[in-house]
CSV table of C-alpha atoms in Angstrom, one decimal:
chain,number,residue,atom,x,y,z
C,1,UNK,CA,0.0,0.0,0.0
C,2,UNK,CA,1.4,3.3,-1.1
C,3,UNK,CA,1.2,6.1,1.4
C,4,UNK,CA,1.5,9.7,0.3
C,5,UNK,CA,1.1,13.2,1.8
C,6,UNK,CA,0.1,16.3,-0.1
C,7,UNK,CA,0.6,19.9,0.8
C,8,UNK,CA,-2.6,22.0,0.9
C,9,UNK,CA,-1.5,23.7,-2.3
C,10,UNK,CA,-1.0,20.4,-4.1
C,11,UNK,CA,-4.3,19.1,-2.8
C,12,UNK,CA,-6.2,22.1,-4.1
C,13,UNK,CA,-4.4,21.9,-7.4
C,14,UNK,CA,-5.4,18.2,-7.7
C,15,UNK,CA,-9.0,19.0,-6.9
C,16,UNK,CA,-9.3,22.0,-9.3
C,17,UNK,CA,-7.7,20.1,-12.2
C,18,UNK,CA,-10.0,17.1,-11.6
C,19,UNK,CA,-13.0,19.4,-11.5
C,20,UNK,CA,-11.9,21.0,-14.8
C,21,UNK,CA,-12.7,24.4,-13.3
C,22,UNK,CA,-10.1,26.0,-15.6
C,23,UNK,CA,-10.8,24.2,-18.9
C,24,UNK,CA,-8.3,24.1,-21.7
C,25,UNK,CA,-9.2,25.3,-25.1
C,26,UNK,CA,-10.4,22.3,-27.2
C,27,UNK,CA,-11.3,21.9,-30.8
C,28,UNK,CA,-14.5,20.4,-32.1
C,29,UNK,CA,-18.1,21.1,-31.5
C,30,UNK,CA,-19.2,23.0,-28.4
C,31,UNK,CA,-21.9,20.5,-27.6
C,32,UNK,CA,-19.2,17.8,-27.4
C,33,UNK,CA,-17.3,19.8,-24.8
C,34,UNK,CA,-20.5,20.1,-22.8
C,35,UNK,CA,-21.1,16.3,-23.0
C,36,UNK,CA,-17.4,15.7,-21.9
C,37,UNK,CA,-17.9,18.1,-19.0
C,38,UNK,CA,-21.0,16.1,-17.7
C,39,UNK,CA,-19.1,12.9,-18.1
C,40,UNK,CA,-16.0,14.2,-16.2
C,41,UNK,CA,-18.1,15.6,-13.4
C,42,UNK,CA,-20.4,12.6,-13.2
C,43,UNK,CA,-23.6,14.7,-12.7
C,44,UNK,CA,-24.8,18.3,-13.0
C,45,UNK,CA,-27.2,19.4,-10.2
C,46,UNK,CA,-30.5,20.9,-11.3
C,47,UNK,CA,-32.0,23.7,-9.2
C,48,UNK,CA,-35.1,25.8,-9.6
C,49,UNK,CA,-33.7,29.1,-8.3
C,50,UNK,CA,-33.4,31.7,-11.1
C,51,UNK,CA,-31.9,34.7,-9.4
C,52,UNK,CA,-29.3,34.3,-12.1
C,53,UNK,CA,-29.0,31.6,-14.8
C,54,UNK,CA,-30.0,28.3,-13.2
C,55,UNK,CA,-27.4,26.1,-11.6
C,56,UNK,CA,-27.0,23.4,-14.3
C,57,UNK,CA,-26.3,26.1,-16.9
C,58,UNK,CA,-24.0,28.0,-14.6
C,59,UNK,CA,-21.9,24.9,-13.7
C,60,UNK,CA,-21.6,23.9,-17.4
C,61,UNK,CA,-20.8,27.5,-18.5
C,62,UNK,CA,-17.8,27.5,-16.2
C,63,UNK,CA,-16.5,24.2,-17.7
C,64,UNK,CA,-17.2,25.2,-21.3
C,65,UNK,CA,-16.7,28.8,-22.4
C,66,UNK,CA,-18.7,28.0,-25.6
C,67,UNK,CA,-21.7,26.6,-23.6
C,68,UNK,CA,-25.2,27.4,-24.9
C,69,UNK,CA,-28.4,27.1,-22.9
C,70,UNK,CA,-29.7,24.7,-25.6
C,71,UNK,CA,-27.0,22.1,-25.0
C,72,UNK,CA,-28.9,20.3,-22.2
C,73,UNK,CA,-32.0,20.0,-24.4
C,74,UNK,CA,-29.9,18.7,-27.3
C,75,UNK,CA,-28.1,16.1,-25.1
C,76,UNK,CA,-31.4,14.9,-23.7
C,77,UNK,CA,-32.8,14.7,-27.2
C,78,UNK,CA,-29.7,12.9,-28.4
C,79,UNK,CA,-30.1,10.4,-25.5
C,80,UNK,CA,-26.5,10.9,-24.3
C,81,UNK,CA,-27.8,12.4,-21.0
C,82,UNK,CA,-30.7,11.6,-18.8
C,83,UNK,CA,-32.4,13.1,-15.8
C,84,UNK,CA,-32.6,11.4,-12.5
C,85,UNK,CA,-31.5,11.7,-8.8
C,86,UNK,CA,-27.9,11.8,-7.7
C,87,UNK,CA,-27.6,13.4,-4.2
C,88,UNK,CA,-30.2,15.7,-5.6
C,89,UNK,CA,-32.0,16.2,-9.0
C,90,UNK,CA,-29.4,16.0,-11.7
C,91,UNK,CA,-28.4,15.4,-15.3
C,92,UNK,CA,-26.3,12.3,-15.6
C,93,UNK,CA,-24.3,10.6,-18.5
C,94,UNK,CA,-26.4,7.9,-20.2
C,95,UNK,CA,-23.4,5.6,-20.0
C,96,UNK,CA,-24.0,5.5,-16.3
C,97,UNK,CA,-27.7,4.7,-16.6
C,98,UNK,CA,-27.5,1.1,-15.1
C,99,UNK,CA,-26.3,2.6,-11.8
C,100,UNK,CA,-29.5,4.4,-11.3
C,101,UNK,CA,-31.4,1.1,-11.3
C,102,UNK,CA,-30.6,0.1,-7.7
C,103,UNK,CA,-32.5,3.0,-6.3
C,104,UNK,CA,-35.3,2.7,-8.7
C,105,UNK,CA,-35.8,-0.9,-7.8
C,106,UNK,CA,-35.7,-0.1,-4.1
C,107,UNK,CA,-38.4,2.6,-4.5
C,108,UNK,CA,-40.5,0.3,-6.7
C,109,UNK,CA,-40.3,-2.5,-4.1
C,110,UNK,CA,-41.1,-0.1,-1.2
C,111,UNK,CA,-37.7,-0.6,0.5
C,112,UNK,CA,-36.9,3.1,-0.1
C,113,UNK,CA,-39.1,6.1,-0.3
C,114,UNK,CA,-38.7,9.5,-2.1
C,115,UNK,CA,-41.2,12.2,-1.1
C,116,UNK,CA,-44.7,10.8,-1.5
C,117,UNK,CA,-46.8,7.9,-0.5
C,118,UNK,CA,-47.6,5.8,-3.6
C,119,UNK,CA,-51.1,5.9,-4.9
C,120,UNK,CA,-51.3,2.7,-7.0
C,121,UNK,CA,-54.7,3.5,-8.6
C,122,UNK,CA,-53.7,7.0,-9.7
C,123,UNK,CA,-50.3,5.8,-10.8
C,124,UNK,CA,-52.0,3.1,-13.0
C,125,UNK,CA,-54.3,5.7,-14.6
C,126,UNK,CA,-51.3,8.1,-15.2
C,127,UNK,CA,-49.3,5.4,-16.8
C,128,UNK,CA,-52.1,4.2,-19.0
C,129,UNK,CA,-52.7,7.8,-20.3
C,130,UNK,CA,-49.0,8.3,-21.2
C,131,UNK,CA,-48.9,4.9,-22.7
C,132,UNK,CA,-51.9,5.7,-24.9
C,133,UNK,CA,-51.4,9.4,-25.6
C,134,UNK,CA,-47.6,9.8,-25.6
C,135,UNK,CA,-45.5,12.1,-23.5
C,136,UNK,CA,-47.4,14.3,-21.0
C,137,UNK,CA,-46.8,17.0,-18.4
C,138,UNK,CA,-48.3,17.5,-15.0
C,139,UNK,CA,-50.6,20.2,-16.3
C,140,UNK,CA,-52.1,17.7,-18.8
C,141,UNK,CA,-53.7,16.1,-15.8
C,142,UNK,CA,-55.4,19.2,-14.5
C,143,UNK,CA,-59.2,19.1,-14.6
C,144,UNK,CA,-61.8,21.5,-13.3
C,145,UNK,CA,-64.7,19.0,-12.9
C,146,UNK,CA,-65.4,18.0,-9.4
C,147,UNK,CA,-66.1,14.4,-10.5
C,148,UNK,CA,-62.5,13.9,-11.3
C,149,UNK,CA,-61.0,15.7,-8.4
C,150,UNK,CA,-58.6,12.9,-7.9
C,151,UNK,CA,-56.9,14.0,-11.1
C,152,UNK,CA,-56.1,17.5,-9.7
C,153,UNK,CA,-52.6,18.6,-10.5
C,154,UNK,CA,-51.0,17.9,-7.1
C,155,UNK,CA,-52.0,14.2,-6.8
C,156,UNK,CA,-51.2,13.6,-10.5
C,157,UNK,CA,-47.8,15.3,-10.0
C,158,UNK,CA,-47.0,13.0,-7.1
C,159,UNK,CA,-48.0,10.0,-9.2
C,160,UNK,CA,-45.8,11.1,-12.0
C,161,UNK,CA,-42.8,11.7,-9.7
C,162,UNK,CA,-43.3,8.3,-8.0
C,163,UNK,CA,-43.4,6.6,-11.4
C,164,UNK,CA,-40.3,8.6,-12.5
C,165,UNK,CA,-38.4,7.7,-9.3
C,166,UNK,CA,-39.2,4.0,-9.6
C,167,UNK,CA,-38.2,3.9,-13.2
C,168,UNK,CA,-41.4,3.5,-15.1
C,169,UNK,CA,-41.2,7.0,-16.5
C,170,UNK,CA,-38.3,9.1,-17.7
C,171,UNK,CA,-38.1,12.8,-18.6
C,172,UNK,CA,-38.0,13.0,-22.4
C,173,UNK,CA,-37.5,16.9,-22.3
C,174,UNK,CA,-38.5,20.0,-20.4
C,175,UNK,CA,-40.7,22.8,-21.7
C,176,UNK,CA,-40.2,26.1,-19.9
C,177,UNK,CA,-38.4,24.1,-17.3
C,178,UNK,CA,-41.5,21.9,-16.8
C,179,UNK,CA,-40.9,18.1,-17.0
C,180,UNK,CA,-42.3,16.1,-19.9
C,181,UNK,CA,-42.8,12.5,-18.8
C,182,UNK,CA,-42.7,9.4,-21.1
C,183,UNK,CA,-42.4,5.6,-20.8
C,184,UNK,CA,-38.9,4.6,-20.0
C,185,UNK,CA,-38.7,2.2,-22.9
C,186,UNK,CA,-39.5,5.0,-25.3
C,187,UNK,CA,-36.8,7.3,-23.9
C,188,UNK,CA,-33.9,4.9,-23.5
C,189,UNK,CA,-31.5,4.6,-26.5
C,190,UNK,CA,-31.1,1.3,-28.2
C,191,UNK,CA,-28.3,-0.8,-26.7
C,192,UNK,CA,-28.0,1.0,-23.3
C,193,UNK,CA,-26.9,-1.4,-20.5
C,194,UNK,CA,-29.9,-2.1,-18.3
C,195,UNK,CA,-28.4,-4.9,-16.2
C,196,UNK,CA,-28.7,-4.4,-12.5
C,197,UNK,CA,-25.3,-3.9,-10.8
C,198,UNK,CA,-24.5,-5.8,-7.7
C,199,UNK,CA,-23.3,-4.2,-4.5
C,200,UNK,CA,-19.6,-4.4,-5.4
C,201,UNK,CA,-20.1,-2.9,-8.9
C,202,UNK,CA,-22.2,-0.1,-7.4
C,203,UNK,CA,-19.7,0.7,-4.6
C,204,UNK,CA,-16.8,0.7,-7.1
C,205,UNK,CA,-18.7,2.9,-9.4
C,206,UNK,CA,-19.4,5.5,-6.7
C,207,UNK,CA,-15.8,5.4,-5.5
C,208,UNK,CA,-14.1,5.6,-8.9
C,209,UNK,CA,-16.6,8.3,-10.2
C,210,UNK,CA,-16.0,10.5,-7.2
C,211,UNK,CA,-12.2,10.2,-7.3
C,212,UNK,CA,-11.9,10.8,-11.0
C,213,UNK,CA,-14.0,14.0,-10.8
C,214,UNK,CA,-12.7,15.3,-7.5
C,215,UNK,CA,-9.1,14.1,-7.3
C,216,UNK,CA,-9.1,13.1,-3.6
C,217,UNK,CA,-11.9,12.2,-1.2
C,218,UNK,CA,-13.1,10.6,2.0
C,219,UNK,CA,-15.5,7.6,2.1
C,220,UNK,CA,-18.3,9.9,3.5
C,221,UNK,CA,-17.8,12.3,0.6
C,222,UNK,CA,-18.2,9.6,-1.9
C,223,UNK,CA,-21.5,8.5,-0.4
C,224,UNK,CA,-22.7,12.1,0.1
C,225,UNK,CA,-26.5,12.2,0.5
C,226,UNK,CA,-26.8,8.8,-1.4
C,227,UNK,CA,-29.2,6.7,0.7
C,228,UNK,CA,-27.9,3.4,2.2
C,229,UNK,CA,-24.4,3.7,0.6
C,230,UNK,CA,-22.1,4.9,3.4
C,231,UNK,CA,-21.3,1.5,4.9
C,232,UNK,CA,-21.1,-0.1,1.5
C,233,UNK,CA,-18.7,2.5,0.2
C,234,UNK,CA,-16.5,2.4,3.3
C,235,UNK,CA,-16.2,-1.4,3.1
C,236,UNK,CA,-15.0,-1.3,-0.5
C,237,UNK,CA,-12.7,1.7,0.0
C,238,UNK,CA,-10.9,-0.5,2.6
C,239,UNK,CA,-10.8,-3.4,0.2
C,240,UNK,CA,-9.5,-1.3,-2.7
C,241,UNK,CA,-6.9,0.2,-0.5
C,242,UNK,CA,-5.8,-3.3,0.6
C,243,UNK,CA,-5.6,-4.3,-3.1
C,244,UNK,CA,-3.6,-1.2,-3.9
C,245,UNK,CA,-6.3,0.1,-6.2
C,246,UNK,CA,-6.4,3.2,-4.1
C,247,UNK,CA,-3.7,5.2,-2.2
C,248,UNK,CA,-4.0,6.8,1.2
C,249,UNK,CA,-3.1,10.5,1.5
C,250,UNK,CA,-2.6,13.0,4.3
C,251,UNK,CA,-3.5,16.6,3.8
C,252,UNK,CA,-3.3,18.8,7.0
C,253,UNK,CA,-3.5,15.6,9.1
C,254,UNK,CA,-6.8,14.7,7.4
C,255,UNK,CA,-7.0,11.3,5.6
C,256,UNK,CA,-8.0,11.1,2.0
C,257,UNK,CA,-8.0,8.5,-0.8
C,258,UNK,CA,-7.0,8.9,-4.4
C,259,UNK,CA,-6.3,6.9,-7.6
C,260,UNK,CA,-2.5,6.7,-8.0
C,261,UNK,CA,-2.9,7.8,-11.6
C,262,UNK,CA,-4.5,11.1,-10.4
C,263,UNK,CA,-1.2,12.3,-8.9
C,264,UNK,CA,0.1,12.7,-12.5
C,265,UNK,CA,-2.2,15.7,-12.7
C,266,UNK,CA,0.2,17.5,-10.4
C,267,UNK,CA,2.6,17.8,-13.3
C,268,UNK,CA,0.1,19.8,-15.3
C,269,UNK,CA,-0.1,23.6,-15.1
C,270,UNK,CA,-3.0,25.3,-13.5
C,271,UNK,CA,-4.1,28.6,-14.8
C,272,UNK,CA,-5.1,30.2,-11.5
C,273,UNK,CA,-5.0,33.8,-12.7
C,274,UNK,CA,-8.5,33.5,-14.3
C,275,UNK,CA,-11.2,34.4,-11.8
C,276,UNK,CA,-14.3,32.1,-11.6
C,277,UNK,CA,-17.8,33.0,-10.3
C,278,UNK,CA,-19.3,29.7,-9.3
C,279,UNK,CA,-22.8,28.5,-8.7
C,280,UNK,CA,-23.7,27.6,-5.1
C,281,UNK,CA,-24.6,24.2,-6.5
C,282,UNK,CA,-21.4,23.7,-8.5
C,283,UNK,CA,-19.8,20.3,-8.0
C,284,UNK,CA,-16.7,21.9,-6.5
C,285,UNK,CA,-18.5,23.6,-3.6
C,286,UNK,CA,-21.6,21.4,-3.0
C,287,UNK,CA,-20.0,19.7,0.0
C,288,UNK,CA,-19.5,22.6,2.4
C,289,UNK,CA,-17.5,20.7,5.0
C,290,UNK,CA,-15.1,19.5,2.3
C,291,UNK,CA,-14.5,23.0,1.1
C,292,UNK,CA,-13.8,24.2,4.6
C,293,UNK,CA,-11.2,21.4,5.2
C,294,UNK,CA,-9.5,21.8,1.8
C,295,UNK,CA,-9.8,25.4,1.0
C,296,UNK,CA,-10.5,27.0,4.5
C,297,UNK,CA,-13.7,28.4,3.0
C,298,UNK,CA,-16.7,28.7,5.2
C,299,UNK,CA,-19.7,29.0,2.9
C,300,UNK,CA,-23.4,29.0,3.6
C,301,UNK,CA,-26.1,29.4,1.0
C,302,UNK,CA,-28.4,31.8,2.7
C,303,UNK,CA,-31.5,31.4,0.7
C,304,UNK,CA,-32.4,28.7,3.3
C,305,UNK,CA,-31.6,31.1,6.1
C,306,UNK,CA,-34.3,33.5,7.5
C,307,UNK,CA,-33.7,37.0,5.9
C,308,UNK,CA,-33.0,38.6,9.3
C,309,UNK,CA,-30.1,36.2,9.9
C,310,UNK,CA,-28.4,36.5,6.5
C,311,UNK,CA,-24.9,37.8,6.5
C,312,UNK,CA,-24.1,37.9,2.8
C,313,UNK,CA,-27.5,37.7,1.0
C,314,UNK,CA,-30.1,35.4,-0.6
C,315,UNK,CA,-28.0,33.9,-3.4
C,316,UNK,CA,-24.3,34.4,-2.8
C,317,UNK,CA,-21.9,33.1,-5.3
C,318,UNK,CA,-18.4,31.8,-4.4
C,319,UNK,CA,-15.6,33.6,-6.1
C,320,UNK,CA,-12.5,31.5,-6.9
C,321,UNK,CA,-9.2,33.2,-7.8
C,322,UNK,CA,-5.5,32.1,-7.6
C,323,UNK,CA,-6.6,28.7,-6.5
C,324,UNK,CA,-8.4,30.1,-3.4
C,325,UNK,CA,-11.9,31.3,-2.5
C,326,UNK,CA,-11.5,35.0,-2.1
C,327,UNK,CA,-15.1,36.4,-1.9
C,328,UNK,CA,-18.8,35.8,-1.9
C,329,UNK,CA,-21.1,37.8,-4.2
C,330,UNK,CA,-24.9,38.0,-3.8
C,331,UNK,CA,-26.3,38.5,-7.2
C,332,UNK,CA,-29.7,39.1,-8.9
C,333,UNK,CA,-30.3,39.4,-12.6
C,334,UNK,CA,-33.1,41.7,-13.8
C,335,UNK,CA,-33.4,40.4,-17.4
C,336,UNK,CA,-36.1,42.8,-18.5
C,337,UNK,CA,-34.0,45.8,-17.5
C,338,UNK,CA,-30.8,43.9,-18.6
C,339,UNK,CA,-29.2,44.8,-15.2
C,340,UNK,CA,-27.1,42.5,-13.0
C,341,UNK,CA,-27.1,43.7,-9.4
C,342,UNK,CA,-24.4,42.8,-7.0
C,343,UNK,CA,-26.4,43.2,-3.9
C,344,UNK,CA,-23.4,42.5,-1.6
C,345,UNK,CA,-19.8,41.6,-2.3
C,346,UNK,CA,-17.9,40.4,0.7
C,347,UNK,CA,-14.1,39.8,0.4
C,348,UNK,CA,-12.3,37.2,2.5
C,349,UNK,CA,-10.6,38.9,5.5
C,350,UNK,CA,-7.1,37.5,4.5
C,351,UNK,CA,-7.1,39.0,1.0
C,352,UNK,CA,-4.1,41.2,0.2
C,353,UNK,CA,-4.0,41.7,-3.6
C,354,UNK,CA,-7.0,44.0,-3.9
C,355,UNK,CA,-6.1,45.7,-7.1
C,356,UNK,CA,-5.3,42.5,-9.0
C,357,UNK,CA,-8.5,40.9,-7.7
C,358,UNK,CA,-10.6,43.9,-8.8
C,359,UNK,CA,-9.1,43.7,-12.2
C,360,UNK,CA,-9.7,39.9,-12.5
C,361,UNK,CA,-13.3,40.2,-11.3
C,362,UNK,CA,-14.1,43.1,-13.6
C,363,UNK,CA,-12.8,41.1,-16.5
C,364,UNK,CA,-14.9,38.0,-15.6
C,365,UNK,CA,-18.0,40.1,-15.0
C,366,UNK,CA,-18.3,41.0,-18.7
C,367,UNK,CA,-18.9,37.5,-19.9
C,368,UNK,CA,-20.9,36.8,-16.8
C,369,UNK,CA,-23.2,39.7,-17.6
C,370,UNK,CA,-23.7,38.3,-21.1
C,371,UNK,CA,-24.3,34.8,-19.8
C,372,UNK,CA,-27.1,36.3,-17.7
C,373,UNK,CA,-28.6,38.4,-20.6
C,374,UNK,CA,-27.6,41.6,-18.9
C,375,UNK,CA,-25.8,44.7,-20.2
C,376,UNK,CA,-25.4,46.8,-17.1
C,377,UNK,CA,-23.9,46.3,-13.7
C,378,UNK,CA,-25.0,47.7,-10.3
C,379,UNK,CA,-22.9,47.3,-7.2
C,380,UNK,CA,-25.1,48.1,-4.2
C,381,UNK,CA,-22.9,47.0,-1.3
C,382,UNK,CA,-19.3,45.9,-0.9
C,383,UNK,CA,-17.2,45.2,2.1
C,384,UNK,CA,-14.6,47.5,0.5
C,385,UNK,CA,-15.6,50.9,-0.8
C,386,UNK,CA,-12.4,51.1,-2.8
C,387,UNK,CA,-13.2,47.8,-4.6
C,388,UNK,CA,-16.8,48.9,-5.3
C,389,UNK,CA,-15.7,52.2,-6.9
C,390,UNK,CA,-12.9,50.6,-9.0
C,391,UNK,CA,-15.0,47.7,-10.0
C,392,UNK,CA,-17.6,49.9,-11.6
C,393,UNK,CA,-15.0,52.0,-13.3
C,394,UNK,CA,-13.1,49.0,-14.6
C,395,UNK,CA,-16.3,47.2,-15.9
C,396,UNK,CA,-17.2,50.4,-17.8
C,397,UNK,CA,-13.7,50.7,-19.2
C,398,UNK,CA,-13.5,47.0,-20.3
C,399,UNK,CA,-17.0,47.3,-21.8
C,400,UNK,CA,-15.6,50.0,-24.1
C,401,UNK,CA,-12.5,47.9,-25.0
C,402,UNK,CA,-14.5,44.8,-25.8
């Protein structure tokens, strides 16, 4: 068994390179780069909050500078990506479809539960309609007649979601972000592997997927919010370590695991000079405890915090620069007025290179404005008055230059 230790800087570099936060320029179609990003990350979390562009678009835009909002729809249509549950609602590579079957089977058999109590009668009626009529949305089950009150939108939506979670239905597309449900056999591509993995295959998949996309990890991180997997993953981490399939690492006295091949990434350059404005649901930051341990970054998404107790704001975005998290930025896009408001920009207390940061942030704000369909910037509040003033001036200047 190989034992290694990494400095904090080396660990951060390994994580950032594995996460492909600073993507290299690649030739070929933009849609292919988006597909590759999803496959590298293993999943892209979906979220409904639209203070700025939704999380799945934001995460992919940061991995693919040529990303278009239409890419997800295209990949779903091409059947190279599918929608299901990872630790949360997510887009997943179709090549990994079979690993979703264990949870679907558990839900179908009543050994696991998602949100709702199953209603077999209503589920059968919903399934029959989709079978006969083709793909349907929840609104297609809305009726005003009191005689069919059981077909009201809420119960029907629950039935649709239960059938989706247990694998009878899949999402064939979304229309204005609303799900369109169809029979699984009509959505799956020909030749996709639908064999049920055993426990060992599933555990190894979770371990390998996490380490390839995150560089280093702990067993608990590999099983993050995945029901009934923590013990299973821990057992196979120990077995893979004993078989020298994994290596053990120490970072700041914390134990981590990695693939030995991943250490080769440390020989690659990392373009840390480019600043990144990340989604709160970005794969890099979704595990807050991990970010605190590895990056000394204490981050709380305050949309779930009562307004009176918020310190940063409703939807604060982590700001990554020079391989470190240097700020949090609460943003809101007014698309009609084409204005992006920075409601609050809070710099980390240990930040020294204020001028260089301001320049890097101003430069990144231009494509970020465009990504959010905005042309103008407002900075309402900032922990540094100097940064607020210079930021607005620099954005205006850069806007003229570009």
